[in-house]
């Protein structure tokens, strides 16, 4: 269960605690190998509720807490909430109060009521009990607090909770899972945030040790040897730190990655045809990273280039590269050639492609051959990320505006699937052609034309003109936009003209080329979009090399980033493959490996303000206010 932590394993303890705060005898609990059925649990809960109705305090509260505990285990949060909010926790003894806080805190977190969860889990009475409560109860409550702080953006507070949990010595695998969660929380911070937080820790605290180690993991991702040297130095400086003899999994692999680096890489890209210019941009980015790294690495691989446009048989080219000594293949760029590799049963040397097979083929054959890794600039990744953020920010009913193109159709489908899986609805899916009549399309989508038709009908009926202001449909609360900057600059004001200027607009990275154009981009003010780190900041050293040697248009900048990350990614493929939550923080985003060797990107967020693209902080989750008044009706939802 999502936020229960250790609670499921403590059910027997919970019931014992209930018995101690009431005069009723302890309830018998089923053995772990003979669990109650859902129907039996529901019947048990109803019995407990009936007993509560017929009892006085403190027996009444004991019955209700036991029933709520069973319901939370079954994820029946609404019913559990009704029972828990009918209890005045101020009247409970210490043991009952702690259980009530744990149960209602769990319910609040699962229902997204973060302000209520904070009030429960930081209650002054709770803060006074840490030194005396049983370790098992403290573990469960602190895990809830760690989840709460992480979800509300206070990562350092979340990490501190997990440091305390680690000191309590939970049994494995719970202890290992807690340390993994701690590490992933730290990985959600940027390098700057980690270094700043470490600098603010004046003492050699355990937190500071974790922060410094996380900064090492985030830094030098392009240089394995230098990163390993920094880890060695950290271990010497922090010999007694819990992580010193038990490094996070991704750092434990560093030495092996260094030893297993390929000695020769085959770069498979077209030199002629429709993809030639795109391939040139990818190659420029790849080689800029290659030469930049050469100044710092003790050894770097030999690069041999192969022209994929010379033959339609990518397998023959792959076998040629292997015969000529390649340890790794990077490419091809063409989707059809990626498909040919995807259809193989075995690839003797690994391949990092620079595109993906179509999602339909992925569904037909989800199991890719061992050694095939797919990497590219899939707009579907961006669409799914937009769905998650917009939903987390409280939106539920979306309108999609997209060009009439194959890539945008795939993105719209990816957004729709993710959005509906989360619980949202897509009310409108409108397509426009390049340079089309945006006003007409938006007017129809927002039902403005129907509003105007009603006015005309009334005018004919009454025989006189009416003062009238058209109305758009009111069920929408966000817009998912796929458009280039020129299209976006026309669409955004058109939305405002048609009474939809108040609707939040979420756009894909296509809305921003990375070029500063404050005057033109004022028409995009307010638009939120995800984008490549490469386009949003100037922290990448390869940019200077490319600016000196490449004259490609700005539209190819994202392909430069793809090439840069292809070079950064290849030595860490085993790390991403073996460590589930490992990330490479690259030019195209935070990269992680999904099932079938597919590399997924998590982009950064920005918003147009005053014509400038400004970075955005993490999404602030919406808060579902729970009713806090006491509830007299204790029946399950179906009987209320």
XYZ file of C-alpha atoms in Angstrom:
640
model
C 0.000 0.000 0.000
C 1.345 3.369 -0.988
C 1.890 5.231 2.275
C 1.350 2.608 4.926
C 5.013 1.725 5.322
C 5.368 -0.611 8.201
C 1.707 -0.505 9.240
C 0.647 -3.716 7.507
C 3.168 -5.709 9.528
C 1.969 -4.112 12.746
C -1.702 -5.054 12.643
C -1.381 -7.483 15.523
C 0.445 -4.832 17.570
C -2.283 -2.297 16.736
C -5.018 -4.537 18.055
C -3.024 -5.229 21.222
C -2.715 -1.487 21.712
C -6.458 -1.100 21.287
C -7.085 -3.691 23.919
C -4.895 -1.776 26.327
C -6.959 1.399 25.902
C -10.344 -0.242 26.364
C -11.970 -2.710 28.678
C -12.863 -5.104 25.882
C -10.836 -8.306 25.536
C -8.194 -8.493 22.786
C -9.526 -9.583 19.419
C -8.150 -12.735 17.849
C -6.153 -12.021 14.723
C -5.820 -14.440 11.834
C -2.502 -16.107 11.200
C -0.488 -14.604 8.362
C -0.903 -17.783 6.328
C -4.691 -17.695 6.817
C -5.733 -14.135 5.950
C -9.338 -13.034 6.136
C -11.182 -12.573 2.856
C -12.346 -9.117 1.858
C -15.936 -10.102 2.637
C -14.918 -11.378 6.069
C -13.043 -8.166 6.813
C -16.033 -6.061 5.767
C -18.284 -8.144 8.000
C -15.805 -7.756 10.852
C -15.736 -3.980 10.373
C -19.529 -3.778 10.452
C -19.562 -5.804 13.653
C -17.006 -3.479 15.241
C -18.999 -0.427 14.183
C -22.165 -1.893 15.687
C -20.277 -2.578 18.907
C -19.026 1.002 18.897
C -22.582 2.295 18.595
C -23.583 0.363 21.691
C -20.523 1.328 23.765
C -19.252 4.268 25.750
C -15.760 5.738 25.820
C -13.100 4.433 25.839
C -14.457 1.124 24.476
C -16.211 2.960 21.614
C -12.955 4.481 20.362
C -11.169 1.134 20.665
C -13.691 -0.568 18.395
C -13.526 2.257 15.852
C -9.733 2.272 15.728
C -9.647 -1.462 15.162
C -12.218 -1.149 12.368
C -10.343 1.756 10.767
C -7.094 -0.208 10.855
C -8.715 -3.061 8.939
C -10.168 -0.607 6.405
C -6.873 1.164 5.794
C -5.237 -2.200 5.160
C -7.918 -2.782 2.505
C -7.437 0.744 1.062
C -11.015 1.654 1.954
C -9.927 5.175 2.767
C -13.287 6.929 2.540
C -14.944 4.616 5.044
C -11.863 4.650 7.296
C -11.845 8.461 7.221
C -15.469 8.588 8.348
C -14.670 6.428 11.347
C -11.469 8.235 12.280
C -12.893 11.757 12.042
C -15.689 10.725 14.393
C -13.085 10.188 17.127
C -11.924 13.083 19.283
C -8.217 12.226 19.431
C -7.772 14.559 22.420
C -9.719 12.068 24.528
C -7.511 9.092 23.596
C -4.716 7.811 25.784
C -1.183 7.915 24.367
C -1.290 4.554 22.627
C -4.679 5.210 21.066
C -3.612 8.710 20.031
C -0.513 7.410 18.222
C -2.492 4.787 16.336
C -5.144 7.362 15.405
C -2.439 9.724 14.099
C -0.890 6.934 12.026
C -4.178 5.808 10.512
C -5.611 9.245 9.749
C -2.215 10.450 8.500
C -2.120 7.505 6.090
C -5.660 8.251 4.884
C -4.879 11.935 4.373
C -1.746 11.171 2.354
C -3.493 8.641 0.149
C -6.338 11.073 -0.523
C -3.976 13.933 -1.297
C -4.892 16.057 1.724
C -1.403 17.253 2.520
C -2.313 20.153 4.801
C -4.408 17.858 6.950
C -1.652 15.232 6.936
C 0.814 17.885 8.085
C -1.424 18.954 10.969
C -1.802 15.339 12.058
C 1.827 14.288 11.715
C 3.307 17.422 13.320
C 0.793 17.650 16.154
C 2.521 19.092 19.269
C 1.287 16.132 21.314
C 2.930 13.771 18.837
C 6.198 15.707 18.955
C 6.317 15.134 22.718
C 6.093 11.356 22.358
C 9.136 10.487 20.193
C 11.374 9.553 23.123
C 8.871 7.188 24.708
C 6.934 5.549 21.874
C 7.795 2.009 20.708
C 10.361 1.919 17.856
C 7.885 0.172 15.554
C 5.362 2.989 15.974
C 8.037 5.624 15.487
C 9.179 3.941 12.267
C 5.656 3.925 10.866
C 4.965 7.558 11.762
C 8.315 8.813 10.514
C 7.836 7.024 7.204
C 4.523 8.821 6.765
C 6.262 12.114 7.551
C 9.029 11.342 5.062
C 6.436 10.751 2.326
C 4.578 13.917 3.297
C 7.660 16.141 3.154
C 8.792 14.662 -0.141
C 5.394 15.215 -1.750
C 5.191 18.811 -0.513
C 8.683 19.716 -1.709
C 10.627 19.741 1.571
C 13.199 17.169 0.488
C 15.717 17.884 3.246
C 13.065 17.347 5.927
C 12.116 14.069 4.252
C 15.753 12.940 4.214
C 16.140 13.842 7.896
C 13.171 11.628 8.754
C 14.772 8.724 6.900
C 18.115 9.303 8.619
C 16.331 8.962 11.972
C 14.563 5.848 10.702
C 17.898 4.341 9.706
C 19.244 4.967 13.208
C 16.316 3.002 14.652
C 17.661 -0.063 12.865
C 14.656 -1.470 10.963
C 15.116 -5.069 9.916
C 16.050 -5.840 6.312
C 14.721 -5.476 3.691
C 12.864 -2.519 5.242
C 16.167 -0.846 6.194
C 17.573 -1.178 2.682
C 14.322 0.139 1.199
C 14.454 3.145 3.535
C 18.027 3.966 2.462
C 17.038 3.613 -1.188
C 14.134 6.016 -0.661
C 16.509 8.411 1.104
C 18.885 8.286 -1.857
C 16.135 8.818 -4.426
C 14.910 11.845 -2.465
C 18.402 13.334 -2.642
C 18.570 12.577 -6.363
C 15.486 14.754 -6.892
C 17.602 17.809 -5.966
C 19.834 19.595 -8.447
C 23.591 19.717 -8.023
C 23.360 23.373 -6.969
C 20.716 22.568 -4.350
C 22.795 19.698 -2.959
C 25.953 21.800 -2.721
C 24.084 24.703 -1.114
C 22.401 22.446 1.455
C 25.737 20.767 2.280
C 27.352 24.180 2.766
C 24.618 25.187 5.200
C 25.351 22.151 7.391
C 28.062 23.559 9.669
C 28.792 20.325 11.502
C 29.957 16.978 10.152
C 26.425 15.679 10.458
C 25.157 12.502 8.828
C 22.940 14.672 6.627
C 25.949 16.573 5.348
C 27.662 13.306 4.457
C 24.653 12.194 2.453
C 24.434 15.577 0.713
C 28.100 15.521 -0.287
C 27.825 11.962 -1.604
C 24.709 12.852 -3.614
C 26.532 15.849 -5.093
C 29.316 13.513 -6.239
C 26.723 11.281 -7.895
C 25.166 14.261 -9.686
C 28.544 15.735 -10.682
C 31.066 14.344 -13.182
C 28.533 12.111 -14.859
C 30.591 12.391 -18.021
C 33.781 11.119 -16.358
C 33.559 7.790 -14.574
C 37.184 7.805 -13.414
C 36.968 11.227 -11.808
C 33.674 10.333 -10.173
C 35.174 7.128 -8.742
C 38.127 9.110 -7.377
C 35.728 11.497 -5.637
C 33.792 8.580 -4.129
C 37.078 7.159 -2.792
C 37.930 10.526 -1.247
C 34.457 10.753 0.309
C 34.822 7.317 1.896
C 38.170 8.353 3.398
C 36.622 11.530 4.814
C 33.499 9.764 6.140
C 34.667 6.327 7.377
C 31.890 6.037 9.986
C 29.044 7.194 7.777
C 26.313 4.542 7.180
C 26.869 4.801 3.414
C 30.649 4.438 3.583
C 30.613 0.639 3.674
C 27.284 0.352 1.889
C 27.303 2.770 -1.034
C 24.131 3.346 -3.045
C 23.807 0.741 -5.764
C 24.582 3.066 -8.659
C 27.884 4.137 -7.101
C 28.850 0.563 -6.275
C 28.934 -0.170 -10.018
C 31.361 2.606 -10.934
C 34.559 0.553 -10.792
C 33.064 -2.198 -12.913
C 31.804 0.356 -15.455
C 35.311 1.772 -15.778
C 36.791 -1.683 -16.343
C 34.172 -2.665 -18.920
C 34.156 0.452 -21.092
C 34.136 -0.305 -24.834
C 37.416 0.166 -26.674
C 35.850 0.746 -30.106
C 32.477 2.279 -30.960
C 30.742 2.089 -34.337
C 28.708 5.225 -35.098
C 25.996 4.362 -37.638
C 24.454 7.465 -39.241
C 23.267 8.445 -42.751
C 25.394 10.742 -44.861
C 22.851 11.289 -47.652
C 19.081 11.562 -47.911
C 16.363 13.255 -45.904
C 17.966 12.462 -42.542
C 21.462 13.653 -43.477
C 21.237 17.112 -41.855
C 19.693 15.697 -38.711
C 22.454 13.086 -38.623
C 25.095 15.812 -39.012
C 23.697 17.595 -35.949
C 23.673 14.378 -33.901
C 27.223 13.559 -35.038
C 28.421 17.086 -34.143
C 26.950 16.760 -30.644
C 28.437 13.291 -30.169
C 31.932 14.321 -31.298
C 31.866 17.540 -29.255
C 31.268 15.418 -26.140
C 33.926 12.944 -27.291
C 36.647 15.556 -27.735
C 35.645 17.441 -24.602
C 35.946 14.249 -22.530
C 39.290 13.421 -24.126
C 41.026 16.129 -22.109
C 40.101 14.380 -18.855
C 39.915 10.637 -19.530
C 42.954 8.378 -19.283
C 41.638 6.461 -22.259
C 38.796 6.956 -24.661
C 37.334 4.633 -27.270
C 38.139 4.659 -30.952
C 35.205 5.911 -33.041
C 34.559 4.399 -36.483
C 31.798 5.916 -38.589
C 29.558 3.952 -40.957
C 27.172 5.371 -43.572
C 23.714 3.832 -43.136
C 22.340 5.504 -46.275
C 24.677 3.383 -48.420
C 22.581 0.265 -47.772
C 19.103 -0.701 -46.600
C 20.544 -3.742 -44.820
C 21.377 -2.475 -41.347
C 22.161 -6.014 -40.188
C 24.981 -6.338 -42.695
C 26.430 -3.023 -41.489
C 26.095 -4.165 -37.879
C 27.947 -7.403 -38.644
C 30.649 -5.480 -40.508
C 31.189 -3.182 -37.524
C 31.378 -6.179 -35.213
C 33.861 -7.949 -37.489
C 36.046 -4.821 -37.508
C 36.329 -4.820 -33.733
C 33.412 -2.743 -32.446
C 32.406 -3.383 -28.815
C 29.326 -1.152 -29.082
C 27.139 0.288 -31.849
C 25.512 3.718 -31.600
C 22.765 4.294 -34.177
C 20.913 4.024 -36.479
C 18.726 7.121 -36.691
C 16.144 5.791 -39.153
C 13.048 4.201 -37.555
C 12.867 1.415 -40.155
C 16.431 0.389 -39.449
C 15.765 0.453 -35.709
C 12.813 -1.836 -36.392
C 15.077 -4.317 -38.216
C 17.308 -4.546 -35.159
C 14.304 -4.778 -32.845
C 13.095 -7.870 -34.743
C 16.273 -9.828 -34.052
C 16.428 -12.520 -31.390
C 20.012 -11.765 -30.368
C 22.512 -8.934 -30.760
C 26.043 -10.144 -29.872
C 27.304 -6.619 -29.126
C 25.056 -3.956 -27.599
C 23.323 -1.293 -29.701
C 22.241 2.161 -28.536
C 19.813 3.347 -31.208
C 19.070 7.017 -31.803
C 15.361 6.548 -32.374
C 12.536 4.301 -31.228
C 10.418 1.717 -32.950
C 6.794 2.768 -33.359
C 4.752 2.281 -30.215
C 2.427 -0.099 -32.077
C 5.373 -2.403 -32.799
C 6.481 -2.093 -29.196
C 3.063 -3.372 -28.134
C 3.163 -6.246 -30.651
C 6.659 -7.281 -29.565
C 7.333 -5.796 -26.119
C 10.374 -8.014 -25.544
C 13.322 -6.367 -27.297
C 16.404 -8.493 -28.006
C 19.019 -8.500 -25.277
C 21.564 -5.772 -25.904
C 19.203 -3.375 -27.715
C 18.771 0.016 -26.047
C 16.461 2.618 -27.614
C 17.164 6.302 -27.080
C 15.800 9.380 -28.812
C 13.694 12.507 -28.502
C 10.289 10.831 -28.265
C 7.560 13.423 -27.867
C 5.452 10.737 -26.172
C 7.694 11.023 -23.093
C 6.941 14.742 -22.945
C 3.199 14.172 -23.304
C 3.072 11.660 -20.450
C 5.106 13.986 -18.237
C 2.710 16.862 -18.974
C -0.252 14.663 -18.052
C 1.317 13.779 -14.708
C 2.181 17.361 -13.820
C -1.154 18.855 -14.872
C -3.032 16.201 -12.907
C -0.843 16.728 -9.849
C -1.580 20.452 -10.069
C -5.285 19.750 -9.787
C -6.597 19.699 -13.369
C -9.030 17.033 -14.533
C -10.645 17.996 -17.865
C -8.305 18.596 -20.800
C -8.478 20.013 -24.296
C -5.815 18.918 -26.798
C -4.653 21.269 -29.563
C -2.149 19.693 -31.958
C -0.925 19.967 -35.548
C -2.090 17.405 -38.071
C 1.129 15.381 -37.978
C 2.074 11.773 -37.219
C 4.295 12.648 -34.244
C 1.610 14.811 -32.636
C -0.992 12.070 -33.050
C 1.301 9.694 -31.160
C 1.850 12.312 -28.461
C -1.872 13.016 -28.130
C -2.503 9.301 -27.730
C 0.234 8.998 -25.079
C -1.168 11.998 -23.188
C -4.718 10.651 -23.355
C -3.740 7.215 -22.074
C -1.727 8.631 -19.171
C -4.355 11.274 -18.371
C -7.218 8.792 -18.270
C -5.184 6.282 -16.279
C -4.718 9.008 -13.656
C -8.439 9.759 -13.620
C -8.717 12.750 -15.985
C -10.977 13.276 -18.987
C -10.195 14.540 -22.485
C -13.198 16.505 -23.732
C -11.736 17.901 -26.956
C -9.020 16.687 -29.317
C -8.628 19.247 -32.108
C -6.093 19.255 -34.917
C -4.894 22.188 -36.973
C -2.863 22.439 -40.145
C 0.223 24.590 -40.406
C -0.855 28.164 -41.011
C -4.495 27.134 -40.609
C -7.441 29.088 -39.297
C -6.726 28.840 -35.574
C -9.663 31.077 -34.683
C -12.194 28.829 -36.394
C -10.770 25.665 -34.829
C -10.679 27.151 -31.320
C -14.126 28.703 -31.730
C -15.601 25.329 -32.633
C -13.703 23.470 -29.907
C -14.866 25.880 -27.217
C -18.460 25.839 -28.541
C -18.372 29.604 -29.123
C -20.161 29.062 -32.438
C -23.026 27.340 -30.615
C -23.282 30.275 -28.222
C -23.475 32.655 -31.173
C -26.076 30.448 -32.861
C -28.260 30.681 -29.754
C -28.007 34.456 -29.922
C -29.083 34.505 -33.563
C -32.022 32.218 -32.794
C -33.165 34.487 -29.954
C -32.768 37.564 -32.142
C -34.996 36.025 -34.822
C -37.512 34.916 -32.188
C -37.722 38.293 -30.424
C -37.321 40.402 -33.519
C -34.728 42.683 -31.961
C -31.000 42.659 -31.360
C -29.665 41.661 -27.956
C -26.721 42.746 -25.895
C -24.649 39.592 -25.945
C -21.301 38.229 -24.916
C -20.490 34.728 -26.211
C -19.615 32.055 -23.667
C -17.189 29.195 -23.998
C -17.792 25.772 -22.561
C -17.018 25.681 -18.837
C -16.067 22.050 -18.286
C -12.426 22.511 -19.361
C -9.686 23.352 -16.878
C -6.465 22.975 -18.936
C -5.123 22.861 -22.484
C -2.433 20.503 -23.791
C -0.764 22.274 -26.711
C 1.643 20.896 -29.282
C 2.938 23.739 -31.434
C 6.130 25.394 -32.607
C 6.887 28.955 -31.409
C 5.274 30.652 -34.414
C 2.081 28.627 -34.078
C 2.016 29.123 -30.311
C 2.333 32.899 -30.651
C -0.867 32.910 -32.705
C -2.792 30.315 -30.740
C -2.244 31.782 -27.264
C -3.789 35.232 -28.059
C -6.576 33.502 -30.008
C -7.496 31.525 -26.906
C -7.717 34.759 -24.929
C -9.850 36.342 -27.671
C -12.288 33.463 -27.385
C -12.659 33.781 -23.599
C -10.191 31.000 -22.736
C -7.291 33.147 -21.591
C -7.779 31.897 -18.031
C -7.179 28.253 -18.960
C -3.674 27.017 -18.057
C -1.742 25.965 -21.171
C 0.805 23.125 -20.978
C 3.036 22.719 -24.027
C 5.687 20.318 -25.256
C 9.295 21.345 -25.817
C 8.504 22.282 -29.445
C 7.207 25.639 -28.169
C 10.762 26.811 -27.367
C 13.883 26.662 -29.550
C 16.264 27.923 -26.889
C 16.752 31.250 -28.658
C 16.069 34.410 -26.668
C 13.303 36.427 -28.339
C 11.670 38.455 -25.588
C 9.546 40.619 -27.883
C 7.940 37.786 -29.860
C 7.616 35.436 -26.914
C 5.490 37.877 -24.916
C 2.545 36.360 -26.760
C 3.413 33.077 -25.007
C 3.373 34.519 -21.488
C 1.914 32.085 -18.990
C 2.489 28.979 -21.104
C 4.117 26.180 -19.099
C 6.251 23.706 -20.988
C 8.732 20.946 -20.456
C 12.024 21.261 -22.241
C 15.548 19.949 -22.570
C 18.047 21.186 -19.953
C 20.298 21.891 -22.947
C 17.892 24.579 -24.168
C 17.170 26.158 -20.795
C 20.633 26.753 -19.386
C 24.191 27.295 -20.546
C 25.959 24.880 -18.203
C 27.070 22.433 -20.901
C 30.687 22.787 -21.953
C 29.967 21.139 -25.309
C 27.963 24.215 -26.318
C 31.143 26.239 -26.688
C 32.675 23.613 -28.971
C 29.547 23.473 -31.106
C 29.272 27.254 -31.305
C 32.810 27.343 -32.668
C 32.557 24.487 -35.170
C 28.871 24.051 -36.066
C 26.657 26.441 -38.008
C 23.410 24.486 -37.819
C 20.113 26.338 -37.356
C 18.567 26.543 -33.893
C 16.053 23.868 -34.847
C 18.916 21.351 -34.767
C 20.029 22.296 -31.266
C 18.011 19.514 -29.640
C 19.727 17.026 -31.976
C 23.078 18.333 -30.744
C 21.851 17.486 -27.245
C 20.844 14.016 -28.423
C 24.363 13.421 -29.712
C 25.943 14.723 -26.518
C 23.808 12.420 -24.397
C 24.470 9.425 -26.650
C 28.150 9.810 -25.766
C 27.439 10.362 -22.064
C 24.976 7.486 -21.936
C 26.845 4.580 -23.481
C 29.256 3.813 -20.575
C 26.391 3.888 -18.071
C 24.026 1.536 -19.882
C 24.795 -1.369 -17.477
C 24.182 0.963 -14.523
C 20.773 2.048 -15.818
C 19.942 -1.525 -16.777
C 20.778 -3.079 -13.414
C 19.721 -0.330 -10.979
C 15.989 0.315 -11.242
C 16.013 3.946 -10.108
C 19.403 4.977 -11.504
C 19.469 8.202 -13.545
C 21.832 9.958 -15.898
C 21.292 13.702 -15.682
C 22.024 14.744 -19.234
C 21.470 17.412 -21.851
C 18.127 15.964 -22.967
C 16.792 15.335 -19.462
C 17.084 12.906 -16.571
C 17.473 9.553 -18.320
C 16.335 6.228 -16.917
C 15.800 2.809 -18.441
C 12.366 1.303 -18.799
C 11.339 -2.223 -19.746
C 12.770 -3.508 -23.016
C 15.840 -1.266 -22.886
C 13.862 1.884 -23.674
C 15.495 5.068 -22.359
C 12.915 7.519 -21.035
C 13.604 11.215 -20.538
C 12.271 13.383 -17.735
C 12.533 16.980 -18.862
C 12.799 20.195 -16.873
C 9.951 22.690 -16.570
C 9.773 26.332 -17.577
C 7.189 29.070 -18.052
C 7.143 32.150 -20.270
C 7.204 35.293 -18.145
C 7.829 38.690 -19.706
C 8.811 36.898 -22.909
C 11.533 34.933 -21.094
C 11.621 31.186 -20.498
C 12.073 30.904 -16.743
C 12.677 27.634 -14.840
C 9.817 26.364 -12.710
C 10.008 24.576 -9.375
C 8.599 21.113 -8.781
C 4.838 20.746 -9.026
C 2.955 21.571 -5.869
C 0.412 18.799 -5.335
C -3.183 19.821 -4.953
C -4.755 19.399 -1.538
C -8.090 17.631 -1.185
C -9.665 19.078 1.918
C -11.053 16.328 4.128
C -14.003 17.025 6.342
C -12.681 17.544 9.830
C -15.928 17.741 11.729
C -17.078 14.717 13.704
C -19.294 12.289 11.815
C -22.191 10.656 13.585
C -23.056 8.233 10.790
C -20.641 5.335 11.102
C -22.093 3.092 8.427
C -20.164 2.094 5.270
C -20.738 4.232 2.138
C -23.239 1.776 0.641
C -25.505 2.015 3.683
C -25.402 5.756 4.346
